[in-house]
PDB file of C-alpha atoms and ligand atoms in Angstrom:
ATOM      1  CA  MET I   1    -235.725-120.873 -84.198  1.00  0.00           C
ATOM      2  CA  THR I   2    -234.170-124.294 -84.812  1.00  0.00           C
ATOM      3  CA  ASP I   3    -230.733-124.402 -86.366  1.00  0.00           C
ATOM      4  CA  LEU I   4    -231.410-126.926 -89.133  1.00  0.00           C
ATOM      5  CA  LYS I   5    -227.721-127.384 -89.820  1.00  0.00           C
ATOM      6  CA  GLN I   6    -227.823-129.260 -86.482  1.00  0.00           C
ATOM      7  CA  LEU I   7    -230.208-131.819 -87.985  1.00  0.00           C
ATOM      8  CA  TYR I   8    -227.942-132.322 -90.993  1.00  0.00           C
ATOM      9  CA  ASP I   9    -224.866-132.599 -88.775  1.00  0.00           C
ATOM     10  CA  ALA I  10    -226.571-134.987 -86.325  1.00  0.00           C
ATOM     11  CA  ILE I  11    -227.483-137.413 -89.119  1.00  0.00           C
ATOM     12  CA  VAL I  12    -224.026-137.254 -90.662  1.00  0.00           C
ATOM     13  CA  ALA I  13    -222.516-137.822 -87.197  1.00  0.00           C
ATOM     14  CA  GLY I  14    -224.978-140.621 -86.379  1.00  0.00           C
ATOM     15  CA  ASP I  15    -226.313-138.777 -83.330  1.00  0.00           C
ATOM     16  CA  ALA I  16    -229.877-140.114 -83.050  1.00  0.00           C
ATOM     17  CA  LYS I  17    -230.740-138.168 -79.896  1.00  0.00           C
ATOM     18  CA  THR I  18    -229.903-134.769 -81.406  1.00  0.00           C
ATOM     19  CA  ALA I  19    -231.479-135.691 -84.762  1.00  0.00           C
ATOM     20  CA  ARG I  20    -234.771-136.490 -83.053  1.00  0.00           C
ATOM     21  CA  ALA I  21    -234.679-133.502 -80.677  1.00  0.00           C
ATOM     22  CA  THR I  22    -233.890-131.072 -83.517  1.00  0.00           C
ATOM     23  CA  THR I  23    -236.682-132.535 -85.631  1.00  0.00           C
ATOM     24  CA  GLU I  24    -239.102-132.189 -82.733  1.00  0.00           C
ATOM     25  CA  GLN I  25    -238.107-128.546 -82.235  1.00  0.00           C
ATOM     26  CA  ALA I  26    -238.315-127.809 -85.969  1.00  0.00           C
ATOM     27  CA  LEU I  27    -241.861-129.182 -86.078  1.00  0.00           C
ATOM     28  CA  LYS I  28    -242.796-127.017 -83.085  1.00  0.00           C
ATOM     29  CA  ASP I  29    -241.379-124.038 -85.008  1.00  0.00           C
ATOM     30  CA  GLY I  30    -243.755-124.867 -87.838  1.00  0.00           C
ATOM     31  CA  ILE I  31    -241.235-126.114 -90.391  1.00  0.00           C
ATOM     32  CA  GLU I  32    -242.790-128.348 -93.056  1.00  0.00           C
ATOM     33  CA  PRO I  33    -241.951-132.071 -92.613  1.00  0.00           C
ATOM     34  CA  LEU I  34    -241.240-132.453 -96.330  1.00  0.00           C
ATOM     35  CA  LYS I  35    -238.807-129.537 -96.210  1.00  0.00           C
ATOM     36  CA  LEU I  36    -236.959-131.210 -93.334  1.00  0.00           C
ATOM     37  CA  VAL I  37    -236.619-134.431 -95.317  1.00  0.00           C
ATOM     38  CA  MET I  38    -235.734-132.980 -98.700  1.00  0.00           C
ATOM     39  CA  ASP I  39    -233.568-130.010 -97.704  1.00  0.00           C
ATOM     40  CA  HIS I  40    -231.750-131.384 -94.679  1.00  0.00           C
ATOM     41  CA  MET I  41    -232.121-135.131 -94.048  1.00  0.00           C
ATOM     42  CA  ALA I  42    -231.797-136.421 -97.624  1.00  0.00           C
ATOM     43  CA  PRO I  43    -228.665-134.302 -98.256  1.00  0.00           C
ATOM     44  CA  ALA I  44    -227.250-135.583 -94.950  1.00  0.00           C
ATOM     45  CA  MET I  45    -227.771-139.214 -96.017  1.00  0.00           C
ATOM     46  CA  GLY I  46    -226.284-138.246 -99.388  1.00  0.00           C
ATOM     47  CA  GLU I  47    -223.185-136.998 -97.584  1.00  0.00           C
ATOM     48  CA  VAL I  48    -223.051-140.220 -95.532  1.00  0.00           C
ATOM     49  CA  GLY I  49    -223.198-142.206 -98.784  1.00  0.00           C
ATOM     50  CA  ARG I  50    -220.455-140.067-100.306  1.00  0.00           C
ATOM     51  CA  ARG I  51    -218.191-140.617 -97.279  1.00  0.00           C
ATOM     52  CA  PHE I  52    -218.866-144.371 -97.447  1.00  0.00           C
ATOM     53  CA  GLU I  53    -217.912-144.447-101.118  1.00  0.00           C
ATOM     54  CA  CYS I  54    -214.605-142.645-100.410  1.00  0.00           C
ATOM     55  CA  ASN I  55    -213.845-145.002 -97.510  1.00  0.00           C
ATOM     56  CA  ASP I  56    -214.103-142.161 -94.955  1.00  0.00           C
ATOM     57  CA  TYR I  57    -217.063-143.982 -93.424  1.00  0.00           C
ATOM     58  CA  PHE I  58    -217.488-147.717 -92.888  1.00  0.00           C
ATOM     59  CA  VAL I  59    -220.462-149.911 -91.976  1.00  0.00           C
ATOM     60  CA  PRO I  60    -220.563-148.865 -88.268  1.00  0.00           C
ATOM     61  CA  GLU I  61    -220.840-145.158 -89.203  1.00  0.00           C
ATOM     62  CA  LEU I  62    -223.447-146.003 -91.838  1.00  0.00           C
ATOM     63  CA  LEU I  63    -225.456-147.874 -89.205  1.00  0.00           C
ATOM     64  CA  LEU I  64    -225.326-144.970 -86.751  1.00  0.00           C
ATOM     65  CA  SER I  65    -226.449-142.484 -89.405  1.00  0.00           C
ATOM     66  CA  ALA I  66    -229.221-144.843 -90.509  1.00  0.00           C
ATOM     67  CA  ARG I  67    -230.393-145.051 -86.897  1.00  0.00           C
ATOM     68  CA  ALA I  68    -230.356-141.248 -86.536  1.00  0.00           C
ATOM     69  CA  MET I  69    -232.302-140.927 -89.786  1.00  0.00           C
ATOM     70  CA  LYS I  70    -234.775-143.566 -88.631  1.00  0.00           C
ATOM     71  CA  SER I  71    -235.422-141.889 -85.294  1.00  0.00           C
ATOM     72  CA  ALA I  72    -236.161-138.533 -86.976  1.00  0.00           C
ATOM     73  CA  MET I  73    -238.291-140.222 -89.641  1.00  0.00           C
ATOM     74  CA  GLU I  74    -240.462-141.822 -86.944  1.00  0.00           C
ATOM     75  CA  LEU I  75    -241.691-138.335 -86.072  1.00  0.00           C
ATOM     76  CA  LEU I  76    -242.113-137.229 -89.672  1.00  0.00           C
ATOM     77  CA  ARG I  77    -243.597-140.292 -91.376  1.00  0.00           C
ATOM     78  CA  PRO I  78    -247.157-139.909 -90.012  1.00  0.00           C
ATOM     79  CA  LEU I  79    -247.149-136.188 -90.813  1.00  0.00           C
ATOM     80  CA  LEU I  80    -245.908-136.812 -94.351  1.00  0.00           C
ATOM     81  CA  VAL I  81    -248.594-139.410 -94.925  1.00  0.00           C
ATOM     82  CA  ALA I  82    -251.251-137.023 -93.573  1.00  0.00           C
ATOM     83  CA  SER I  83    -250.022-134.150 -95.761  1.00  0.00           C
ATOM     84  CA  GLY I  84    -250.219-136.321 -98.883  1.00  0.00           C
ATOM     85  CA  ALA I  85    -246.658-135.407 -99.931  1.00  0.00           C
ATOM     86  CA  GLN I  86    -245.764-137.329-103.067  1.00  0.00           C
ATOM     87  CA  PRO I  87    -242.777-139.655-102.675  1.00  0.00           C
ATOM     88  CA  LEU I  88    -240.515-140.299-105.689  1.00  0.00           C
ATOM     89  CA  ALA I  89    -241.864-143.864-105.800  1.00  0.00           C
ATOM     90  CA  ARG I  90    -242.943-146.639-103.473  1.00  0.00           C
ATOM     91  CA  VAL I  91    -240.433-149.381-102.687  1.00  0.00           C
ATOM     92  CA  ALA I  92    -241.294-152.734-101.082  1.00  0.00           C
ATOM     93  CA  ILE I  93    -238.118-154.038 -99.478  1.00  0.00           C
ATOM     94  CA  GLY I  94    -237.373-157.265 -97.648  1.00  0.00           C
ATOM     95  CA  THR I  95    -234.863-159.998 -96.965  1.00  0.00           C
ATOM     96  CA  VAL I  96    -235.908-163.040 -98.950  1.00  0.00           C
ATOM     97  CA  LYS I  97    -237.475-166.228 -97.659  1.00  0.00           C
ATOM     98  CA  GLY I  98    -235.272-168.333 -95.382  1.00  0.00           C
ATOM     99  CA  ASP I  99    -232.898-165.456 -94.643  1.00  0.00           C
ATOM    100  CA  LEU I 100    -232.818-163.542 -91.350  1.00  0.00           C
ATOM    101  CA  HIS I 101    -229.975-161.088 -92.058  1.00  0.00           C
ATOM    102  CA  ASP I 102    -231.309-157.536 -92.002  1.00  0.00           C
ATOM    103  CA  ILE I 103    -228.483-155.111 -91.263  1.00  0.00           C
ATOM    104  CA  GLY I 104    -227.742-154.409 -94.937  1.00  0.00           C
ATOM    105  CA  LYS I 105    -231.428-154.376 -95.844  1.00  0.00           C
ATOM    106  CA  ASN I 106    -232.116-151.810 -93.094  1.00  0.00           C
ATOM    107  CA  LEU I 107    -229.325-149.604 -94.399  1.00  0.00           C
ATOM    108  CA  VAL I 108    -230.724-149.745 -97.916  1.00  0.00           C
ATOM    109  CA  ALA I 109    -234.203-148.928 -96.559  1.00  0.00           C
ATOM    110  CA  ALA I 110    -232.859-145.918 -94.632  1.00  0.00           C
ATOM    111  CA  MET I 111    -230.928-144.616 -97.635  1.00  0.00           C
ATOM    112  CA  LEU I 112    -233.986-144.958 -99.877  1.00  0.00           C
ATOM    113  CA  GLU I 113    -236.191-143.222 -97.332  1.00  0.00           C
ATOM    114  CA  GLY I 114    -233.590-140.488 -96.989  1.00  0.00           C
ATOM    115  CA  GLY I 115    -233.550-140.204-100.770  1.00  0.00           C
ATOM    116  CA  GLY I 116    -237.249-139.365-100.916  1.00  0.00           C
ATOM    117  CA  PHE I 117    -238.783-142.801-101.552  1.00  0.00           C
ATOM    118  CA  GLU I 118    -241.675-144.241 -99.582  1.00  0.00           C
ATOM    119  CA  VAL I 119    -240.395-147.516 -98.157  1.00  0.00           C
ATOM    120  CA  ILE I 120    -242.562-150.451 -97.166  1.00  0.00           C
ATOM    121  CA  ASP I 121    -240.268-152.641 -95.100  1.00  0.00           C
ATOM    122  CA  LEU I 122    -241.551-156.206 -95.067  1.00  0.00           C
ATOM    123  CA  GLY I 123    -238.793-157.384 -92.726  1.00  0.00           C
ATOM    124  CA  VAL I 124    -236.934-160.672 -93.004  1.00  0.00           C
ATOM    125  CA  ASN I 125    -237.841-164.142 -94.253  1.00  0.00           C
ATOM    126  CA  VAL I 126    -240.270-162.631 -96.752  1.00  0.00           C
ATOM    127  CA  ALA I 127    -242.057-165.150 -98.977  1.00  0.00           C
ATOM    128  CA  PRO I 128    -242.514-164.392-102.700  1.00  0.00           C
ATOM    129  CA  GLU I 129    -246.306-164.173-102.175  1.00  0.00           C
ATOM    130  CA  GLN I 130    -245.797-161.382 -99.635  1.00  0.00           C
ATOM    131  CA  PHE I 131    -243.916-159.311-102.213  1.00  0.00           C
ATOM    132  CA  VAL I 132    -246.600-160.070-104.803  1.00  0.00           C
ATOM    133  CA  ASN I 133    -249.399-159.057-102.422  1.00  0.00           C
ATOM    134  CA  THR I 134    -247.622-155.847-101.458  1.00  0.00           C
ATOM    135  CA  VAL I 135    -247.099-154.827-105.089  1.00  0.00           C
ATOM    136  CA  ARG I 136    -250.752-155.552-105.776  1.00  0.00           C
ATOM    137  CA  GLU I 137    -252.254-153.972-102.658  1.00  0.00           C
ATOM    138  CA  LYS I 138    -249.918-151.024-102.106  1.00  0.00           C
ATOM    139  CA  ASN I 139    -249.024-150.308-105.718  1.00  0.00           C
ATOM    140  CA  ALA I 140    -245.289-150.561-105.088  1.00  0.00           C
ATOM    141  CA  ASN I 141    -243.223-149.436-108.081  1.00  0.00           C
ATOM    142  CA  VAL I 142    -240.013-151.122-106.948  1.00  0.00           C
ATOM    143  CA  VAL I 143    -239.248-154.410-105.199  1.00  0.00           C
ATOM    144  CA  ALA I 144    -235.885-154.460-103.396  1.00  0.00           C
ATOM    145  CA  LEU I 145    -234.580-157.885-102.382  1.00  0.00           C
ATOM    146  CA  SER I 146    -231.743-158.662-100.021  1.00  0.00           C
ATOM    147  CA  ALA I 147    -230.036-162.040 -99.456  1.00  0.00           C
ATOM    148  CA  LEU I 148    -226.933-162.880 -97.443  1.00  0.00           C
ATOM    149  CA  LEU I 149    -226.883-166.660 -97.772  1.00  0.00           C
ATOM    150  CA  THR I 150    -225.963-168.553-100.915  1.00  0.00           C
ATOM    151  CA  THR I 151    -228.781-170.938-100.005  1.00  0.00           C
ATOM    152  CA  THR I 152    -231.404-168.148-100.063  1.00  0.00           C
ATOM    153  CA  MET I 153    -230.261-166.464-103.291  1.00  0.00           C
ATOM    154  CA  PRO I 154    -232.644-168.670-105.334  1.00  0.00           C
ATOM    155  CA  SER I 155    -235.550-167.052-103.420  1.00  0.00           C
ATOM    156  CA  MET I 156    -234.783-163.928-105.438  1.00  0.00           C
ATOM    157  CA  LYS I 157    -235.477-165.768-108.666  1.00  0.00           C
ATOM    158  CA  THR I 158    -238.582-167.380-107.144  1.00  0.00           C
ATOM    159  CA  THR I 159    -239.833-163.905-106.205  1.00  0.00           C
ATOM    160  CA  ILE I 160    -239.267-162.568-109.723  1.00  0.00           C
ATOM    161  CA  ASP I 161    -241.018-165.649-111.138  1.00  0.00           C
ATOM    162  CA  ALA I 162    -243.956-165.081-108.767  1.00  0.00           C
ATOM    163  CA  LEU I 163    -244.252-161.442-109.916  1.00  0.00           C
ATOM    164  CA  ASN I 164    -244.237-162.709-113.514  1.00  0.00           C
ATOM    165  CA  GLN I 165    -246.896-165.309-112.811  1.00  0.00           C
ATOM    166  CA  ALA I 166    -249.087-162.723-111.096  1.00  0.00           C
ATOM    167  CA  GLY I 167    -248.835-160.528-114.218  1.00  0.00           C
ATOM    168  CA  LEU I 168    -247.148-157.760-112.197  1.00  0.00           C
ATOM    169  CA  ARG I 169    -243.596-157.936-113.513  1.00  0.00           C
ATOM    170  CA  GLN I 170    -244.093-155.186-116.121  1.00  0.00           C
ATOM    171  CA  GLN I 171    -245.254-152.664-113.538  1.00  0.00           C
ATOM    172  CA  VAL I 172    -242.343-153.014-111.088  1.00  0.00           C
ATOM    173  CA  LYS I 173    -238.598-152.725-111.156  1.00  0.00           C
ATOM    174  CA  VAL I 174    -236.716-155.337-109.153  1.00  0.00           C
ATOM    175  CA  ILE I 175    -233.382-154.444-107.563  1.00  0.00           C
ATOM    176  CA  ILE I 176    -231.271-156.907-105.623  1.00  0.00           C
ATOM    177  CA  GLY I 177    -228.267-156.931-103.308  1.00  0.00           C
ATOM    178  CA  GLY I 178    -226.458-158.661-100.470  1.00  0.00           C
ATOM    179  CA  ALA I 179    -222.932-159.959 -99.938  1.00  0.00           C
ATOM    180  CA  PRO I 180    -223.113-163.054-102.224  1.00  0.00           C
ATOM    181  CA  ILE I 181    -224.974-161.261-105.044  1.00  0.00           C
ATOM    182  CA  THR I 182    -223.236-160.156-108.238  1.00  0.00           C
ATOM    183  CA  GLN I 183    -224.243-158.270-111.373  1.00  0.00           C
ATOM    184  CA  LYS I 184    -223.903-161.567-113.240  1.00  0.00           C
ATOM    185  CA  TYR I 185    -226.458-163.188-110.941  1.00  0.00           C
ATOM    186  CA  ALA I 186    -228.791-160.197-111.314  1.00  0.00           C
ATOM    187  CA  ASP I 187    -228.598-160.557-115.103  1.00  0.00           C
ATOM    188  CA  GLU I 188    -229.159-164.327-114.911  1.00  0.00           C
ATOM    189  CA  ILE I 189    -232.377-164.026-112.925  1.00  0.00           C
ATOM    190  CA  GLY I 190    -233.697-161.022-114.827  1.00  0.00           C
ATOM    191  CA  ALA I 191    -233.455-158.382-112.075  1.00  0.00           C
ATOM    192  CA  ASP I 192    -233.462-154.756-113.244  1.00  0.00           C
ATOM    193  CA  GLY I 193    -230.627-153.596-111.047  1.00  0.00           C
ATOM    194  CA  TYR I 194    -227.935-154.586-108.579  1.00  0.00           C
ATOM    195  CA  SER I 195    -225.676-152.709-106.231  1.00  0.00           C
ATOM    196  CA  ASP I 196    -223.128-153.907-103.706  1.00  0.00           C
ATOM    197  CA  ASN I 197    -223.825-151.049-101.306  1.00  0.00           C
ATOM    198  CA  ALA I 198    -226.607-149.081 -99.660  1.00  0.00           C
ATOM    199  CA  ALA I 199    -225.242-145.696-100.638  1.00  0.00           C
ATOM    200  CA  GLU I 200    -225.704-146.491-104.326  1.00  0.00           C
ATOM    201  CA  ALA I 201    -229.232-147.847-103.857  1.00  0.00           C
ATOM    202  CA  VAL I 202    -230.819-144.407-104.326  1.00  0.00           C
ATOM    203  CA  SER I 203    -229.144-143.630-107.649  1.00  0.00           C
ATOM    204  CA  LEU I 204    -229.705-147.229-108.783  1.00  0.00           C
ATOM    205  CA  THR I 205    -233.433-147.020-108.043  1.00  0.00           C
ATOM    206  CA  LYS I 206    -233.759-143.637-109.736  1.00  0.00           C
ATOM    207  CA  ARG I 207    -231.901-144.966-112.780  1.00  0.00           C
ATOM    208  CA  CYS I 208    -234.156-148.041-112.985  1.00  0.00           C
ATOM    209  CA  LEU I 209    -237.239-145.796-112.882  1.00  0.00           C
ATOM    210  CA  GLY I 210    -235.770-143.419-115.466  1.00  0.00           C
ATOM    211  CA  LYS I 211    -235.776-140.536-112.947  1.00  0.00           C
TER     212      LYS I 211
HETATM  213  C1  LIG X   1    -224.283-160.445 -88.718  1.00  0.00           C
HETATM  214  C2  LIG X   1    -224.369-161.826 -89.334  1.00  0.00           C
HETATM  215  C3  LIG X   1    -225.341-162.693 -88.854  1.00  0.00           C
HETATM  216  C4  LIG X   1    -226.369-162.284 -87.818  1.00  0.00           C
HETATM  217  C5  LIG X   1    -227.499-161.485 -88.525  1.00  0.00           C
HETATM  218  C6  LIG X   1    -228.068-160.394 -87.645  1.00  0.00           C
HETATM  219  C7  LIG X   1    -228.953-159.486 -88.429  1.00  0.00           C
HETATM  220  N1  LIG X   1    -229.900-158.893 -87.732  1.00  0.00           N
HETATM  221  O1  LIG X   1    -228.805-159.291 -89.631  1.00  0.00           O
HETATM  222  C8  LIG X   1    -226.870-163.677 -87.297  1.00  0.00           C
HETATM  223  C9  LIG X   1    -225.986-164.056 -86.125  1.00  0.00           C
HETATM  224  C10 LIG X   1    -228.328-163.775 -86.873  1.00  0.00           C
HETATM  225  C11 LIG X   1    -226.491-164.581 -88.461  1.00  0.00           C
HETATM  226  C12 LIG X   1    -227.068-165.817 -88.657  1.00  0.00           C
HETATM  227  C13 LIG X   1    -226.625-166.722 -89.638  1.00  0.00           C
HETATM  228  N2  LIG X   1    -225.609-166.562 -90.477  1.00  0.00           N
HETATM  229 CO1  LIG X   1    -224.747-164.866 -90.723  1.00  0.00          CO
HETATM  230  N3  LIG X   1    -223.507-163.405 -90.923  1.00  0.00           N
HETATM  231  C14 LIG X   1    -223.479-162.223 -90.362  1.00  0.00           C
HETATM  232  C15 LIG X   1    -222.245-161.453 -90.905  1.00  0.00           C
HETATM  233  C16 LIG X   1    -221.139-161.551 -89.852  1.00  0.00           C
HETATM  234  C17 LIG X   1    -222.426-159.983 -91.226  1.00  0.00           C
HETATM  235  C18 LIG X   1    -223.589-159.668 -92.194  1.00  0.00           C
HETATM  236  C19 LIG X   1    -223.813-158.185 -92.200  1.00  0.00           C
HETATM  237  O2  LIG X   1    -224.713-157.704 -91.517  1.00  0.00           O
HETATM  238  N4  LIG X   1    -222.966-157.423 -92.909  1.00  0.00           N
HETATM  239  C20 LIG X   1    -223.005-155.946 -92.905  1.00  0.00           C
HETATM  240  C21 LIG X   1    -224.024-155.450 -93.936  1.00  0.00           C
HETATM  241  C22 LIG X   1    -224.048-153.918 -93.913  1.00  0.00           C
HETATM  242  O3  LIG X   1    -223.588-155.877 -95.214  1.00  0.00           O
HETATM  243  P1  LIG X   1    -224.573-156.577 -96.267  1.00  0.00           P
HETATM  244  O4  LIG X   1    -225.647-157.266 -95.594  1.00  0.00           O
HETATM  245  O5  LIG X   1    -223.745-157.276 -97.284  1.00  0.00           O
HETATM  246  O6  LIG X   1    -225.276-155.330 -96.996  1.00  0.00           O
HETATM  247  C23 LIG X   1    -224.610-154.391 -97.815  1.00  0.00           C
HETATM  248  C24 LIG X   1    -224.604-154.766 -99.313  1.00  0.00           C
HETATM  249  O7  LIG X   1    -224.571-156.150 -99.530  1.00  0.00           O
HETATM  250  C25 LIG X   1    -225.807-154.081 -99.865  1.00  0.00           C
HETATM  251  N5  LIG X   1    -227.119-154.724 -99.840  1.00  0.00           N
HETATM  252  C26 LIG X   1    -227.641-155.609 -98.993  1.00  0.00           C
HETATM  253  N6  LIG X   1    -228.908-155.903 -99.305  1.00  0.00           N
HETATM  254  C27 LIG X   1    -229.224-155.172-100.380  1.00  0.00           C
HETATM  255  C28 LIG X   1    -230.399-155.073-101.131  1.00  0.00           C
HETATM  256  C29 LIG X   1    -230.449-154.223-102.215  1.00  0.00           C
HETATM  257  C30 LIG X   1    -231.707-154.109-103.000  1.00  0.00           C
HETATM  258  C31 LIG X   1    -229.296-153.477-102.591  1.00  0.00           C
HETATM  259  C32 LIG X   1    -229.338-152.592-103.764  1.00  0.00           C
HETATM  260  C33 LIG X   1    -228.114-153.571-101.846  1.00  0.00           C
HETATM  261  C34 LIG X   1    -228.089-154.409-100.747  1.00  0.00           C
HETATM  262  O8  LIG X   1    -225.891-152.886 -99.084  1.00  0.00           O
HETATM  263  C35 LIG X   1    -225.484-153.152 -97.749  1.00  0.00           C
HETATM  264  C36 LIG X   1    -224.804-151.954 -97.179  1.00  0.00           C
HETATM  265  O9  LIG X   1    -223.805-151.427 -97.984  1.00  0.00           O
HETATM  266  C37 LIG X   1    -221.917-162.258 -92.195  1.00  0.00           C
HETATM  267  C38 LIG X   1    -220.448-162.233 -92.634  1.00  0.00           C
HETATM  268  C39 LIG X   1    -220.182-161.194 -93.674  1.00  0.00           C
HETATM  269  N7  LIG X   1    -218.999-160.716 -93.670  1.00  0.00           N
HETATM  270  O10 LIG X   1    -221.053-160.844 -94.493  1.00  0.00           O
HETATM  271  C40 LIG X   1    -222.396-163.665 -91.813  1.00  0.00           C
HETATM  272  C41 LIG X   1    -222.836-164.634 -92.917  1.00  0.00           C
HETATM  273  C42 LIG X   1    -223.653-163.917 -93.975  1.00  0.00           C
HETATM  274  N8  LIG X   1    -223.719-165.612 -92.184  1.00  0.00           N
HETATM  275  C43 LIG X   1    -223.530-166.796 -92.566  1.00  0.00           C
HETATM  276  C44 LIG X   1    -224.231-167.907 -92.027  1.00  0.00           C
HETATM  277  C45 LIG X   1    -223.826-169.280 -92.542  1.00  0.00           C
HETATM  278  C46 LIG X   1    -225.245-167.750 -91.064  1.00  0.00           C
HETATM  279  C47 LIG X   1    -226.083-168.847 -90.416  1.00  0.00           C
HETATM  280  C48 LIG X   1    -226.558-169.955 -91.363  1.00  0.00           C
HETATM  281  C49 LIG X   1    -225.248-169.406 -89.251  1.00  0.00           C
HETATM  282  C50 LIG X   1    -225.849-170.614 -88.558  1.00  0.00           C
HETATM  283  N9  LIG X   1    -225.210-171.734 -88.780  1.00  0.00           N
HETATM  284  O11 LIG X   1    -226.850-170.496 -87.900  1.00  0.00           O
HETATM  285  C51 LIG X   1    -227.251-168.057 -89.823  1.00  0.00           C
HETATM  286  C52 LIG X   1    -228.413-167.948 -90.831  1.00  0.00           C
HETATM  287  C53 LIG X   1    -229.668-167.493 -90.239  1.00  0.00           C
HETATM  288  C54 LIG X   1    -230.662-167.225 -91.356  1.00  0.00           C
HETATM  289  N10 LIG X   1    -231.570-168.150 -91.611  1.00  0.00           N
HETATM  290  O12 LIG X   1    -230.575-166.210 -91.993  1.00  0.00           O
HETATM  291  C55 LIG X   1    -222.520-166.923 -93.696  1.00  0.00           C
HETATM  292  C56 LIG X   1    -223.150-167.164 -95.057  1.00  0.00           C
HETATM  293  C57 LIG X   1    -222.343-168.155 -95.873  1.00  0.00           C
HETATM  294  C58 LIG X   1    -222.956-168.393 -97.192  1.00  0.00           C
HETATM  295  N11 LIG X   1    -222.096-168.513 -98.160  1.00  0.00           N
HETATM  296  O13 LIG X   1    -224.117-168.470 -97.395  1.00  0.00           O
HETATM  297  C59 LIG X   1    -221.724-165.576 -93.544  1.00  0.00           C
HETATM  298  C60 LIG X   1    -221.124-165.055 -94.857  1.00  0.00           C
HETATM  299  C61 LIG X   1    -220.604-165.856 -92.491  1.00  0.00           C
HETATM  300  C62 LIG X   1    -219.555-166.831 -93.009  1.00  0.00           C
HETATM  301  N12 LIG X   1    -218.429-166.337 -93.513  1.00  0.00           N
HETATM  302  O14 LIG X   1    -219.747-168.020 -92.954  1.00  0.00           O
HETATM  303  N13 LIG X   1    -225.579-164.020 -89.215  1.00  0.00           N
END
């Protein structure tokens, strides 16, 4: 029988190979995919976030854990979809138009996935219309925008404006982040939430949704 503490430990340690192998073995042993995510992987990402907040972990450790989480999730995602497990909410995430930085965005996506959200990752250089279409077609409840360049920050406002124009703004929460972003900027452009780190993205999103 798989020792599931190994899965938890592998994600916290950023050991992608062990995380994937343990997940594979656990599935062979008949353990429910949702149980693996909720009871072992999400708490592991929670621990990673906690260590980051206390400065025990830094960005490189966060990246390794995110990669371990991602490699285990690759095995579980199709099974979760097939089992119809209900995610907390659906988040469409992307780096805004004109911007190719995705390290922070990927971390936020991994933390959200680890926190029980379904994440639709639209990648980088995402035009406002792509966010609008995703909210419309996939019923996303949250739009998460990342920008690393001062020159691409205005794309966040353009995206919020596009959601407004499409009549979709009331049905989604918009959260934003990235090195040049501040709470003041989030307030100015009418975003629902801002965080300066990936670890806080889960609690921020839950708070925005009133969960
Ligand atoms: C790596 C990097 C690159 C890589 C990107 C690789 C990749 N796949 O992402 C490459 C080399 C491609 C690159 C290119 C460029 N870059 Co660059 N890059 C960086 C660098 C060194 C690190 C960024 C990073 O990954 N940080 C680590 C991550 C983890 O941090 P983060 O992104 O801030 O994310 C955290 C939080 O902000 C938050 N967060 C992020 N997004 C979100 C979203 C939500 C919803 C939430 C809640 C939170 C959140 O959580 C994350 C984790 O805690 C920064 C310098 C710096 N110190 O920031 C410059 C920097 C951002 N780049 C810069 C520039 C100028 C460029 C270029 C224009 C250079 C050029 N002349 O070509 C191009 C632009 C290309 C483009 N169109 O986007 C400038 C921007 C200056 C400015 N004021 O706008 C910086 C600041 C460097 C500098 N000091 O001049 N870059």
